[in-house]
Amino acid sequence: MRGISKSAFGLGVMFGIGASSVAGFNTCALSNIACISKRNIFSTTATKTTDSLHISKRFSVALSSATEATVEAPKLYDPNGKEFVEGSVVRVIKSLKAYHVPPKLFGGFDEVTKVFIPGPEVGNRGSKCLVVPVGMRGRVIRVYDVEDLGPAHPVVVIFEPGENADEGYETPLQFKMHFDTFELEVVS
C-alpha cells in the first residue's frame, strides 16, 4: 500500500480506524495523509472512517490533474550510452563477488576454459561467494526508478543455465543479482 507504512495500516485495522485505496492513492485516518502516485502528497483532515468517502471524491479530481503533472521515471544507460530495458541481454564488465547465492554456487570460473570451479566447503567469508567474471551474460528483469526509490543497484539481472552463454560462462544454477549501471553493458 503506497503512502502509509504497513505498521500504520495494521494499527488502523486493529483499532478500527478506516483506510481506503482509490485509483492509485491511499488515505488513512490514522496518519491523516492521502498520497497520490509519484511525488505528489496531499494532506487531509480526516478523523473518522466516514470521512474517507468524502476524501476519495475530493481527491479524485486532484488525482487526474496530478498524474498529468508527474514526471516520467529517468532512464538508465550503460557506459556506452545504451539504455537498460527489461528483457535486454547485458554483459558484466567488472568482476564482482556475489555473497547472496546458495552454497552450490560458491566458487568461480576458470579464465581459460570458462568452466565453473566450485569453491572449498570450509573457509573464510571471502571464499564463500560466487566470483562473477567479466563477460558473464544475463537478462535484465527489472530496472528501478532511481528517483522514486533511490536503490544503490537499480538494475536486476537474472543468470540462467543454458541462456546467454555466448562468451562461454554458464552458471550451474539460476540466480538474480542487483547491479549498478557502471558494472554492466547492454549487448542486445
PDB file of C-alpha atoms in Angstrom:
ATOM      1  CA  MET A   1       0.000   0.000   0.000  1.00  0.00           C
ATOM      2  CA  ARG A   2       1.611   3.247  -1.094  1.00  0.00           C
ATOM      3  CA  GLY A   3       1.544   6.351   1.071  1.00  0.00           C
ATOM      4  CA  ILE A   4       1.252   4.852   4.544  1.00  0.00           C
ATOM      5  CA  SER A   5       3.510   2.452   6.337  1.00  0.00           C
ATOM      6  CA  LYS A   6       2.422  -1.144   6.844  1.00  0.00           C
ATOM      7  CA  SER A   7       2.594  -0.677  10.587  1.00  0.00           C
ATOM      8  CA  ALA A   8       0.307   2.377  10.451  1.00  0.00           C
ATOM      9  CA  PHE A   9      -2.124   0.468   8.255  1.00  0.00           C
ATOM     10  CA  GLY A  10      -2.007  -2.517  10.631  1.00  0.00           C
ATOM     11  CA  LEU A  11      -2.697  -0.298  13.644  1.00  0.00           C
ATOM     12  CA  GLY A  12      -5.563   1.322  11.778  1.00  0.00           C
ATOM     13  CA  VAL A  13      -7.165  -2.024  11.059  1.00  0.00           C
ATOM     14  CA  MET A  14      -6.536  -3.236  14.617  1.00  0.00           C
ATOM     15  CA  PHE A  15      -8.198  -0.178  16.203  1.00  0.00           C
ATOM     16  CA  GLY A  16     -10.955   0.051  13.623  1.00  0.00           C
ATOM     17  CA  ILE A  17      -9.656   3.238  12.043  1.00  0.00           C
ATOM     18  CA  GLY A  18     -10.638   3.338   8.395  1.00  0.00           C
ATOM     19  CA  ALA A  19      -8.272   3.189   5.460  1.00  0.00           C
ATOM     20  CA  SER A  20      -9.135   3.157   1.788  1.00  0.00           C
ATOM     21  CA  SER A  21      -7.321   2.975  -1.520  1.00  0.00           C
ATOM     22  CA  VAL A  22      -8.749   4.777  -4.525  1.00  0.00           C
ATOM     23  CA  ALA A  23      -7.316   4.814  -8.067  1.00  0.00           C
ATOM     24  CA  GLY A  24      -3.649   4.898  -7.134  1.00  0.00           C
ATOM     25  CA  PHE A  25      -3.722   6.826  -3.873  1.00  0.00           C
ATOM     26  CA  ASN A  26      -4.317   5.864  -0.276  1.00  0.00           C
ATOM     27  CA  THR A  27      -5.964   7.559   2.656  1.00  0.00           C
ATOM     28  CA  CYS A  28      -5.642   6.619   6.276  1.00  0.00           C
ATOM     29  CA  ALA A  29      -7.378   8.383   9.125  1.00  0.00           C
ATOM     30  CA  LEU A  30      -4.572   7.334  11.438  1.00  0.00           C
ATOM     31  CA  SER A  31      -1.859   9.172   9.518  1.00  0.00           C
ATOM     32  CA  ASN A  32      -4.066  11.935   8.080  1.00  0.00           C
ATOM     33  CA  ILE A  33      -2.279  11.763   4.726  1.00  0.00           C
ATOM     34  CA  ALA A  34      -3.515  10.931   1.245  1.00  0.00           C
ATOM     35  CA  CYS A  35      -0.754  10.104  -1.222  1.00  0.00           C
ATOM     36  CA  ILE A  36      -1.177  10.284  -4.965  1.00  0.00           C
ATOM     37  CA  SER A  37       1.145   8.298  -7.259  1.00  0.00           C
ATOM     38  CA  LYS A  38       4.672   9.686  -7.665  1.00  0.00           C
ATOM     39  CA  ARG A  39       5.937  12.564  -5.533  1.00  0.00           C
ATOM     40  CA  ASN A  40       2.515  14.222  -5.025  1.00  0.00           C
ATOM     41  CA  ILE A  41       1.356  14.356  -1.390  1.00  0.00           C
ATOM     42  CA  PHE A  42      -1.868  15.969  -0.229  1.00  0.00           C
ATOM     43  CA  SER A  43      -2.769  16.393   3.463  1.00  0.00           C
ATOM     44  CA  THR A  44      -6.224  15.562   4.736  1.00  0.00           C
ATOM     45  CA  THR A  45      -8.123  16.340   7.878  1.00  0.00           C
ATOM     46  CA  ALA A  46      -9.961  13.028   8.097  1.00  0.00           C
ATOM     47  CA  THR A  47     -10.533  11.827  11.620  1.00  0.00           C
ATOM     48  CA  LYS A  48     -13.359   9.339  11.059  1.00  0.00           C
ATOM     49  CA  THR A  49     -13.941   6.343   8.835  1.00  0.00           C
ATOM     50  CA  THR A  50     -16.971   8.054   7.264  1.00  0.00           C
ATOM     51  CA  ASP A  51     -14.774  10.909   6.030  1.00  0.00           C
ATOM     52  CA  SER A  52     -12.829   8.595   3.712  1.00  0.00           C
ATOM     53  CA  LEU A  53     -15.592   8.625   1.056  1.00  0.00           C
ATOM     54  CA  HIS A  54     -15.564  12.435   1.058  1.00  0.00           C
ATOM     55  CA  ILE A  55     -11.773  12.421   0.800  1.00  0.00           C
ATOM     56  CA  SER A  56     -11.917   9.940  -2.080  1.00  0.00           C
ATOM     57  CA  LYS A  57     -14.286  12.173  -4.024  1.00  0.00           C
ATOM     58  CA  ARG A  58     -12.343  15.315  -3.133  1.00  0.00           C
ATOM     59  CA  PHE A  59      -9.010  13.892  -4.292  1.00  0.00           C
ATOM     60  CA  SER A  60     -10.269  12.078  -7.393  1.00  0.00           C
ATOM     61  CA  VAL A  61     -10.136  15.433  -9.198  1.00  0.00           C
ATOM     62  CA  ALA A  62      -6.678  16.111  -7.745  1.00  0.00           C
ATOM     63  CA  LEU A  63      -5.557  12.671  -8.884  1.00  0.00           C
ATOM     64  CA  SER A  64      -6.413  13.291 -12.528  1.00  0.00           C
ATOM     65  CA  SER A  65      -4.590  16.618 -12.537  1.00  0.00           C
ATOM     66  CA  ALA A  66      -1.656  15.301 -10.521  1.00  0.00           C
ATOM     67  CA  THR A  67      -1.000  12.286 -12.726  1.00  0.00           C
ATOM     68  CA  GLU A  68      -0.747  14.549 -15.756  1.00  0.00           C
ATOM     69  CA  ALA A  69       1.959  16.526 -13.978  1.00  0.00           C
ATOM     70  CA  THR A  70       4.024  13.549 -12.818  1.00  0.00           C
ATOM     71  CA  VAL A  71       7.446  13.194 -14.322  1.00  0.00           C
ATOM     72  CA  GLU A  72       8.401  10.045 -16.220  1.00  0.00           C
ATOM     73  CA  ALA A  73      10.972   7.872 -14.473  1.00  0.00           C
ATOM     74  CA  PRO A  74      14.509   8.652 -15.586  1.00  0.00           C
ATOM     75  CA  LYS A  75      16.100   6.176 -17.980  1.00  0.00           C
ATOM     76  CA  LEU A  76      19.319   4.421 -17.077  1.00  0.00           C
ATOM     77  CA  TYR A  77      22.192   3.974 -19.538  1.00  0.00           C
ATOM     78  CA  ASP A  78      25.321   1.825 -19.646  1.00  0.00           C
ATOM     79  CA  PRO A  79      28.809   3.368 -20.148  1.00  0.00           C
ATOM     80  CA  ASN A  80      28.312   3.115 -23.952  1.00  0.00           C
ATOM     81  CA  GLY A  81      25.082   5.141 -23.871  1.00  0.00           C
ATOM     82  CA  LYS A  82      22.681   2.211 -24.429  1.00  0.00           C
ATOM     83  CA  GLU A  83      19.505   2.177 -22.345  1.00  0.00           C
ATOM     84  CA  PHE A  84      18.789  -0.573 -19.807  1.00  0.00           C
ATOM     85  CA  VAL A  85      15.430  -2.099 -20.719  1.00  0.00           C
ATOM     86  CA  GLU A  86      13.686  -5.075 -19.153  1.00  0.00           C
ATOM     87  CA  GLY A  87      14.355  -8.144 -21.290  1.00  0.00           C
ATOM     88  CA  SER A  88      17.635  -6.908 -22.754  1.00  0.00           C
ATOM     89  CA  VAL A  89      20.791  -9.024 -22.550  1.00  0.00           C
ATOM     90  CA  VAL A  90      23.649  -7.485 -20.571  1.00  0.00           C
ATOM     91  CA  ARG A  91      27.308  -8.356 -20.048  1.00  0.00           C
ATOM     92  CA  VAL A  92      29.220  -7.933 -16.793  1.00  0.00           C
ATOM     93  CA  ILE A  93      32.155  -5.525 -17.314  1.00  0.00           C
ATOM     94  CA  LYS A  94      33.551  -5.552 -13.762  1.00  0.00           C
ATOM     95  CA  SER A  95      34.383  -8.693 -11.790  1.00  0.00           C
ATOM     96  CA  LEU A  96      32.285  -8.882  -8.625  1.00  0.00           C
ATOM     97  CA  LYS A  97      31.619 -11.212  -5.705  1.00  0.00           C
ATOM     98  CA  ALA A  98      28.073 -12.446  -5.032  1.00  0.00           C
ATOM     99  CA  TYR A  99      27.654 -13.451  -1.395  1.00  0.00           C
ATOM    100  CA  HIS A 100      23.877 -13.980  -1.557  1.00  0.00           C
ATOM    101  CA  VAL A 101      23.985 -17.129  -3.724  1.00  0.00           C
ATOM    102  CA  PRO A 102      23.339 -20.654  -2.385  1.00  0.00           C
ATOM    103  CA  PRO A 103      26.384 -22.732  -1.316  1.00  0.00           C
ATOM    104  CA  LYS A 104      26.220 -24.791  -4.527  1.00  0.00           C
ATOM    105  CA  LEU A 105      27.274 -21.626  -6.396  1.00  0.00           C
ATOM    106  CA  PHE A 106      30.248 -20.784  -4.197  1.00  0.00           C
ATOM    107  CA  GLY A 107      33.317 -20.690  -6.405  1.00  0.00           C
ATOM    108  CA  GLY A 108      34.432 -19.080  -9.645  1.00  0.00           C
ATOM    109  CA  PHE A 109      35.171 -19.646 -13.305  1.00  0.00           C
ATOM    110  CA  ASP A 110      38.442 -20.699 -14.914  1.00  0.00           C
ATOM    111  CA  GLU A 111      39.507 -17.826 -17.203  1.00  0.00           C
ATOM    112  CA  VAL A 112      40.864 -20.126 -19.917  1.00  0.00           C
ATOM    113  CA  THR A 113      38.291 -22.932 -20.083  1.00  0.00           C
ATOM    114  CA  LYS A 114      35.439 -20.810 -18.644  1.00  0.00           C
ATOM    115  CA  VAL A 115      34.213 -23.803 -16.661  1.00  0.00           C
ATOM    116  CA  PHE A 116      32.690 -23.318 -13.204  1.00  0.00           C
ATOM    117  CA  ILE A 117      35.021 -24.421 -10.396  1.00  0.00           C
ATOM    118  CA  PRO A 118      33.276 -24.978  -7.031  1.00  0.00           C
ATOM    119  CA  GLY A 119      34.805 -23.277  -4.018  1.00  0.00           C
ATOM    120  CA  PRO A 120      36.013 -25.036  -0.882  1.00  0.00           C
ATOM    121  CA  GLU A 121      33.408 -26.351   1.555  1.00  0.00           C
ATOM    122  CA  VAL A 122      35.137 -24.731   4.512  1.00  0.00           C
ATOM    123  CA  GLY A 123      36.766 -21.343   4.523  1.00  0.00           C
ATOM    124  CA  ASN A 124      36.505 -17.694   5.389  1.00  0.00           C
ATOM    125  CA  ARG A 125      33.824 -15.327   4.079  1.00  0.00           C
ATOM    126  CA  GLY A 126      35.984 -14.319   1.112  1.00  0.00           C
ATOM    127  CA  SER A 127      35.769 -17.820  -0.317  1.00  0.00           C
ATOM    128  CA  LYS A 128      32.060 -18.344   0.431  1.00  0.00           C
ATOM    129  CA  CYS A 129      30.797 -16.476  -2.603  1.00  0.00           C
ATOM    130  CA  LEU A 130      30.480 -16.648  -6.366  1.00  0.00           C
ATOM    131  CA  VAL A 131      33.058 -14.652  -8.289  1.00  0.00           C
ATOM    132  CA  VAL A 132      31.108 -13.216 -11.226  1.00  0.00           C
ATOM    133  CA  PRO A 133      33.605 -12.887 -14.106  1.00  0.00           C
ATOM    134  CA  VAL A 134      33.878 -10.155 -16.714  1.00  0.00           C
ATOM    135  CA  GLY A 135      31.967 -11.391 -19.758  1.00  0.00           C
ATOM    136  CA  MET A 136      29.198 -13.301 -17.993  1.00  0.00           C
ATOM    137  CA  ARG A 137      25.822 -12.523 -19.579  1.00  0.00           C
ATOM    138  CA  GLY A 138      22.319 -12.362 -18.197  1.00  0.00           C
ATOM    139  CA  ARG A 139      18.890 -10.879 -18.861  1.00  0.00           C
ATOM    140  CA  VAL A 140      17.556  -7.692 -17.256  1.00  0.00           C
ATOM    141  CA  ILE A 141      14.360  -8.413 -15.349  1.00  0.00           C
ATOM    142  CA  ARG A 142      13.884  -5.096 -13.540  1.00  0.00           C
ATOM    143  CA  VAL A 143      15.115  -1.505 -13.762  1.00  0.00           C
ATOM    144  CA  TYR A 144      14.205   0.509 -10.669  1.00  0.00           C
ATOM    145  CA  ASP A 145      13.254   4.183 -10.689  1.00  0.00           C
ATOM    146  CA  VAL A 146      16.276   5.775  -9.005  1.00  0.00           C
ATOM    147  CA  GLU A 147      14.448   8.992  -8.111  1.00  0.00           C
ATOM    148  CA  ASP A 148      11.415   7.323  -6.540  1.00  0.00           C
ATOM    149  CA  LEU A 149      13.179   4.507  -4.657  1.00  0.00           C
ATOM    150  CA  GLY A 150      16.846   5.504  -4.671  1.00  0.00           C
ATOM    151  CA  PRO A 151      18.313   1.992  -4.871  1.00  0.00           C
ATOM    152  CA  ALA A 152      22.088   1.670  -4.826  1.00  0.00           C
ATOM    153  CA  HIS A 153      21.979  -1.043  -7.504  1.00  0.00           C
ATOM    154  CA  PRO A 154      18.953  -0.324  -9.733  1.00  0.00           C
ATOM    155  CA  VAL A 155      19.400  -2.987 -12.454  1.00  0.00           C
ATOM    156  CA  VAL A 156      18.309  -6.551 -11.581  1.00  0.00           C
ATOM    157  CA  VAL A 157      19.738  -9.296 -13.799  1.00  0.00           C
ATOM    158  CA  ILE A 158      18.891 -12.989 -13.866  1.00  0.00           C
ATOM    159  CA  PHE A 159      21.524 -15.540 -14.826  1.00  0.00           C
ATOM    160  CA  GLU A 160      20.143 -18.886 -16.031  1.00  0.00           C
ATOM    161  CA  PRO A 161      21.838 -22.152 -17.032  1.00  0.00           C
ATOM    162  CA  GLY A 162      21.930 -22.582 -20.822  1.00  0.00           C
ATOM    163  CA  GLU A 163      20.918 -18.967 -21.514  1.00  0.00           C
ATOM    164  CA  ASN A 164      23.187 -16.223 -22.887  1.00  0.00           C
ATOM    165  CA  ALA A 165      26.382 -18.273 -22.702  1.00  0.00           C
ATOM    166  CA  ASP A 166      27.883 -16.572 -25.781  1.00  0.00           C
ATOM    167  CA  GLU A 167      31.260 -15.967 -24.119  1.00  0.00           C
ATOM    168  CA  GLY A 168      31.381 -19.459 -22.583  1.00  0.00           C
ATOM    169  CA  TYR A 169      30.430 -18.627 -19.000  1.00  0.00           C
ATOM    170  CA  GLU A 170      27.448 -20.750 -17.992  1.00  0.00           C
ATOM    171  CA  THR A 171      26.120 -20.661 -14.459  1.00  0.00           C
ATOM    172  CA  PRO A 172      25.319 -24.053 -12.911  1.00  0.00           C
ATOM    173  CA  LEU A 173      22.230 -22.652 -11.128  1.00  0.00           C
ATOM    174  CA  GLN A 174      19.843 -19.772 -11.701  1.00  0.00           C
ATOM    175  CA  PHE A 175      20.385 -16.655  -9.578  1.00  0.00           C
ATOM    176  CA  LYS A 176      19.496 -12.959  -9.581  1.00  0.00           C
ATOM    177  CA  MET A 177      21.787 -10.075  -8.792  1.00  0.00           C
ATOM    178  CA  HIS A 178      21.468  -6.290  -8.478  1.00  0.00           C
ATOM    179  CA  PHE A 179      23.974  -4.159 -10.389  1.00  0.00           C
ATOM    180  CA  ASP A 180      24.880  -0.527 -10.743  1.00  0.00           C
ATOM    181  CA  THR A 181      24.919   0.946 -14.241  1.00  0.00           C
ATOM    182  CA  PHE A 182      28.726   1.095 -14.492  1.00  0.00           C
ATOM    183  CA  GLU A 183      29.060  -2.659 -13.818  1.00  0.00           C
ATOM    184  CA  LEU A 184      27.160  -3.776 -16.957  1.00  0.00           C
ATOM    185  CA  GLU A 185      26.909  -3.071 -20.651  1.00  0.00           C
ATOM    186  CA  VAL A 186      23.904  -3.742 -22.883  1.00  0.00           C
ATOM    187  CA  VAL A 187      24.592  -6.373 -25.538  1.00  0.00           C
ATOM    188  CA  SER A 188      21.149  -6.707 -27.155  1.00  0.00           C
TER     189      SER A 188
END
